[in-house]
């Protein structure tokens, strides 16, 4: 393992993707001047230069990159160096067609676009790590090299012959015998029995799947997702290993994407030294979505600070409607990244390109080329704030006593499951996770986002939305967690299958029956207009979408709310089981935001989970701490100003003024206030 990213820097990194190769040298000088004005200290170089760096099988040319590396070093900039392997050269595709993917429809691709290499192509597996190693060897001596950025936004899928062969090997390794594959996938169904591994073909539109999200054969589709994620990870690990040969102390990362479904980031985090991600929320996206993904990125490396690798400084070009971030929003969102654990905030891109696909994508320096634009001036304010703080916040961590499970295997499997609904809105695992996370976020409860495999014992409150798949050992760990005093919450459609999607017989929620103290006998699913209701804590809430019908409770379990309509009126909609020293709750249906807020506010209190600050609409409050003290971040997402009362004495970090406990502070619309309490 290399050092952490935070150890390599002296201030919060600020900057982003920089492509001087697209510009004449006079422009470089102008860039340097504007970077200084904006407090920019970090450039991500070489993201898409493979074609320039490698001209034939064993012919490389680093002259341009050498020049750029020298130039930015002379200008005092830190470098995050990309390996350039996210788009292969055209000559390579024509000389070695195995590098080209086969798409979901079974069509062999030709050269074009990006993120275009087959992860099991012998050519790709040879030349991509080789390039990474050559770059590391060549630029190891640059002390301003602060991190490696492997490839870029790994994504997409392949269904070629090489992938098919590798998949069969992956299955042999996992299951040993074809009989075991047949058992695990339940192939006695629809005459799917296999007699030989070579009979297994990749699941796509030509075979089992009607779309990427619906399949006739869950076992194989689920394993193929796991396999493709593993395949890409394997390639990433090869690049990382080459890099480590020459620069063992320079940490490596790759930029993850917001709620990206194809890669199991929990597994990926193990080969990276730190996590980073790209945040491009849509116009109507709930703000908690971004906060949750920040928390997830931080949690993936045990709470170690992460990096916001990309966001737009003002506007995107690829969304359906590319809205300008309103005044104050980019600064607020940049601080939000830091508030949730980022030690760097970077943009795509630093200078807006003149041609091709991204010429209408925003940049720090716009086509006008001036530092006098509205957006540039706002960006410069944040850059100078980061600059002025030096290392004060670096390495700061967040203590969370609440955790929410976001598990890829569970997401893939629950969404592939045919039933109880085919409505993507109903099936969405993300939506259900967000129902709970949004409440935690609104309550200003510091939260970690973890997988089923992670350690539960360090939390007081553990929430498992749709725990459809219960993997081996999870039941035991949840029972121990609750027995020892933890509070566990599960939601409708949980405890259904094992790790290969075979149903746990003997009643739902399978292995969670004991800890939850319930038996779910039937599951009702109704169209959106068909609502039920329940009363909880004296207030009526809607029930919608899924309705688990609980027909018996253990003596230790009691209903907290009951359905009010239909033939299951009177049956529990929310239950609470006493189990050892703790409690296990079940929310048998889905409800509206106010329910999750009220419910979690009650059980968090009961579980001894303390919010960082009281809940105020539109106000987000988080905490980080390091040897320089404890920092409370107040972020006003509202369009109106807001008054807060300081919960402790300290110093206003951004102004340097002293602050007393109980002081009133007015946050302007989109305003940020950070309270520093000195270290004891
Ligand atoms: C992604 C990519 C970048 C760029 C941006 C545009 O995040 O990593 O190369 O295309 O999107 O928003
Ligand atoms: Zn392939």
mmCIF file of N, CA, C and O in Angstrom, residues 257-290:
data_model
loop_
_atom_site.group_PDB
_atom_site.id
_atom_site.type_symbol
_atom_site.label_atom_id
_atom_site.label_comp_id
_atom_site.label_asym_id
_atom_site.label_seq_id
_atom_site.Cartn_x
_atom_site.Cartn_y
_atom_site.Cartn_z
ATOM 1 N N UNK A 257 -17.945 6.459 -10.387
ATOM 2 C CA UNK A 257 -19.080 7.279 -10.818
ATOM 3 C C UNK A 257 -20.262 7.109 -9.874
ATOM 4 O O UNK A 257 -20.449 6.067 -9.267
ATOM 5 N N UNK A 258 -21.050 8.137 -9.876
ATOM 6 C CA UNK A 258 -22.229 8.245 -9.050
ATOM 7 C C UNK A 258 -23.208 7.079 -9.283
ATOM 8 O O UNK A 258 -23.691 6.915 -10.386
ATOM 9 N N UNK A 259 -23.503 6.299 -8.281
ATOM 10 C CA UNK A 259 -24.443 5.179 -8.372
ATOM 11 C C UNK A 259 -24.238 4.352 -9.633
ATOM 12 O O UNK A 259 -25.192 3.979 -10.314
ATOM 13 N N UNK A 260 -22.990 4.103 -9.935
ATOM 14 C CA UNK A 260 -22.708 3.337 -11.148
ATOM 15 C C UNK A 260 -22.929 1.862 -10.856
ATOM 16 O O UNK A 260 -22.389 1.296 -9.914
ATOM 17 N N UNK A 261 -23.717 1.225 -11.710
ATOM 18 C CA UNK A 261 -24.199 -0.097 -11.352
ATOM 19 C C UNK A 261 -23.309 -1.266 -11.752
ATOM 20 O O UNK A 261 -23.480 -2.362 -11.243
ATOM 21 N N UNK A 262 -22.396 -1.061 -12.704
ATOM 22 C CA UNK A 262 -21.712 -2.234 -13.250
ATOM 23 C C UNK A 262 -20.508 -2.723 -12.456
ATOM 24 O O UNK A 262 -20.066 -3.852 -12.653
ATOM 25 N N UNK A 263 -19.950 -1.889 -11.626
ATOM 26 C CA UNK A 263 -18.731 -2.308 -10.917
ATOM 27 C C UNK A 263 -18.977 -2.337 -9.422
ATOM 28 O O UNK A 263 -19.530 -1.387 -8.868
ATOM 29 N N UNK A 264 -18.550 -3.408 -8.805
ATOM 30 C CA UNK A 264 -18.716 -3.531 -7.360
ATOM 31 C C UNK A 264 -17.598 -2.738 -6.689
ATOM 32 O O UNK A 264 -16.530 -3.264 -6.401
ATOM 33 N N UNK A 265 -17.853 -1.453 -6.460
ATOM 34 C CA UNK A 265 -16.818 -0.558 -5.940
ATOM 35 C C UNK A 265 -16.258 -1.012 -4.587
ATOM 36 O O UNK A 265 -15.125 -0.693 -4.242
ATOM 37 N N UNK A 266 -17.053 -1.747 -3.840
ATOM 38 C CA UNK A 266 -16.567 -2.234 -2.548
ATOM 39 C C UNK A 266 -15.333 -3.113 -2.759
ATOM 40 O O UNK A 266 -14.354 -3.033 -2.024
ATOM 41 N N UNK A 267 -15.378 -3.977 -3.795
ATOM 42 C CA UNK A 267 -14.228 -4.829 -4.098
ATOM 43 C C UNK A 267 -13.098 -4.008 -4.705
ATOM 44 O O UNK A 267 -11.927 -4.246 -4.438
ATOM 45 N N UNK A 268 -13.462 -3.063 -5.542
ATOM 46 C CA UNK A 268 -12.459 -2.239 -6.224
ATOM 47 C C UNK A 268 -11.602 -1.445 -5.235
ATOM 48 O O UNK A 268 -10.407 -1.250 -5.450
ATOM 49 N N UNK A 269 -12.248 -1.000 -4.181
ATOM 50 C CA UNK A 269 -11.522 -0.145 -3.229
ATOM 51 C C UNK A 269 -10.288 -0.855 -2.676
ATOM 52 O O UNK A 269 -9.296 -0.211 -2.324
ATOM 53 N N UNK A 270 -10.332 -2.196 -2.644
ATOM 54 C CA UNK A 270 -9.194 -2.931 -2.087
ATOM 55 C C UNK A 270 -7.909 -2.773 -2.902
ATOM 56 O O UNK A 270 -6.821 -2.913 -2.370
ATOM 57 N N UNK A 271 -8.014 -2.508 -4.204
ATOM 58 C CA UNK A 271 -6.770 -2.369 -4.978
ATOM 59 C C UNK A 271 -6.344 -0.906 -5.102
ATOM 60 O O UNK A 271 -5.300 -0.618 -5.681
ATOM 61 N N UNK A 272 -7.128 -0.010 -4.563
ATOM 62 C CA UNK A 272 -6.777 1.412 -4.642
ATOM 63 C C UNK A 272 -6.243 1.886 -3.296
ATOM 64 O O UNK A 272 -6.616 1.357 -2.260
ATOM 65 N N UNK A 273 -5.387 2.909 -3.338
ATOM 66 C CA UNK A 273 -4.904 3.468 -2.070
ATOM 67 C C UNK A 273 -5.889 4.465 -1.489
ATOM 68 O O UNK A 273 -5.934 4.677 -0.288
ATOM 69 N N UNK A 274 -6.633 5.110 -2.369
ATOM 70 C CA UNK A 274 -7.684 6.020 -1.887
ATOM 71 C C UNK A 274 -8.775 6.070 -2.954
ATOM 72 O O UNK A 274 -8.543 5.717 -4.111
ATOM 73 N N UNK A 275 -9.952 6.494 -2.549
ATOM 74 C CA UNK A 275 -11.059 6.530 -3.509
ATOM 75 C C UNK A 275 -11.256 7.947 -4.036
ATOM 76 O O UNK A 275 -10.946 8.937 -3.366
ATOM 77 N N UNK A 276 -11.779 8.010 -5.236
ATOM 78 C CA UNK A 276 -12.128 9.301 -5.822
ATOM 79 C C UNK A 276 -13.352 9.084 -6.695
ATOM 80 O O UNK A 276 -13.611 7.961 -7.138
ATOM 81 N N UNK A 277 -14.079 10.146 -6.929
ATOM 82 C CA UNK A 277 -15.291 9.970 -7.749
ATOM 83 C C UNK A 277 -15.677 11.254 -8.454
ATOM 84 O O UNK A 277 -15.172 12.326 -8.146
ATOM 85 N N UNK A 278 -16.583 11.084 -9.412
ATOM 86 C CA UNK A 278 -17.026 12.186 -10.264
ATOM 87 C C UNK A 278 -18.491 12.474 -9.981
ATOM 88 O O UNK A 278 -19.334 11.591 -10.102
ATOM 89 N N UNK A 279 -18.785 13.712 -9.639
ATOM 90 C CA UNK A 279 -20.156 14.063 -9.229
ATOM 91 C C UNK A 279 -20.801 14.994 -10.256
ATOM 92 O O UNK A 279 -20.369 16.136 -10.420
ATOM 93 N N UNK A 280 -21.827 14.490 -10.910
ATOM 94 C CA UNK A 280 -22.562 15.303 -11.895
ATOM 95 C C UNK A 280 -24.061 15.160 -11.666
ATOM 96 O O UNK A 280 -24.763 14.530 -12.451
ATOM 97 N N UNK A 281 -24.572 15.746 -10.580
ATOM 98 C CA UNK A 281 -26.007 15.584 -10.323
ATOM 99 C C UNK A 281 -26.866 16.212 -11.416
ATOM 100 O O UNK A 281 -26.465 17.181 -12.057
ATOM 101 N N UNK A 282 -28.039 15.630 -11.603
ATOM 102 C CA UNK A 282 -29.002 16.187 -12.554
ATOM 103 C C UNK A 282 -29.758 17.344 -11.899
ATOM 104 O O UNK A 282 -29.708 17.516 -10.683
ATOM 105 N N UNK A 283 -30.449 18.095 -12.706
ATOM 106 C CA UNK A 283 -31.136 19.287 -12.218
ATOM 107 C C UNK A 283 -32.048 18.987 -11.024
ATOM 108 O O UNK A 283 -32.061 19.704 -10.037
ATOM 109 N N UNK A 284 -32.807 17.897 -11.149
ATOM 110 C CA UNK A 284 -33.789 17.615 -10.104
ATOM 111 C C UNK A 284 -33.284 16.580 -9.099
ATOM 112 O O UNK A 284 -34.052 16.017 -8.342
ATOM 113 N N UNK A 285 -32.022 16.339 -9.094
ATOM 114 C CA UNK A 285 -31.498 15.307 -8.202
ATOM 115 C C UNK A 285 -31.572 15.758 -6.747
ATOM 116 O O UNK A 285 -31.260 16.900 -6.426
ATOM 117 N N UNK A 286 -31.986 14.833 -5.911
ATOM 118 C CA UNK A 286 -32.042 15.157 -4.489
ATOM 119 C C UNK A 286 -30.639 15.421 -3.965
ATOM 120 O O UNK A 286 -29.705 14.691 -4.283
ATOM 121 N N UNK A 287 -30.513 16.443 -3.143
ATOM 122 C CA UNK A 287 -29.158 16.775 -2.690
ATOM 123 C C UNK A 287 -28.535 15.651 -1.857
ATOM 124 O O UNK A 287 -27.319 15.474 -1.828
ATOM 125 N N UNK A 288 -29.395 14.887 -1.190
ATOM 126 C CA UNK A 288 -28.875 13.805 -0.357
ATOM 127 C C UNK A 288 -28.177 12.725 -1.189
ATOM 128 O O UNK A 288 -27.307 12.009 -0.692
ATOM 129 N N UNK A 289 -28.534 12.611 -2.463
ATOM 130 C CA UNK A 289 -27.871 11.638 -3.341
ATOM 131 C C UNK A 289 -26.366 11.848 -3.361
ATOM 132 O O UNK A 289 -25.585 10.906 -3.285
ATOM 133 N N UNK A 290 -25.982 13.092 -3.520
ATOM 134 C CA UNK A 290 -24.545 13.392 -3.622
ATOM 135 C C UNK A 290 -23.881 13.181 -2.258
ATOM 136 O O UNK A 290 -22.788 12.615 -2.165
#
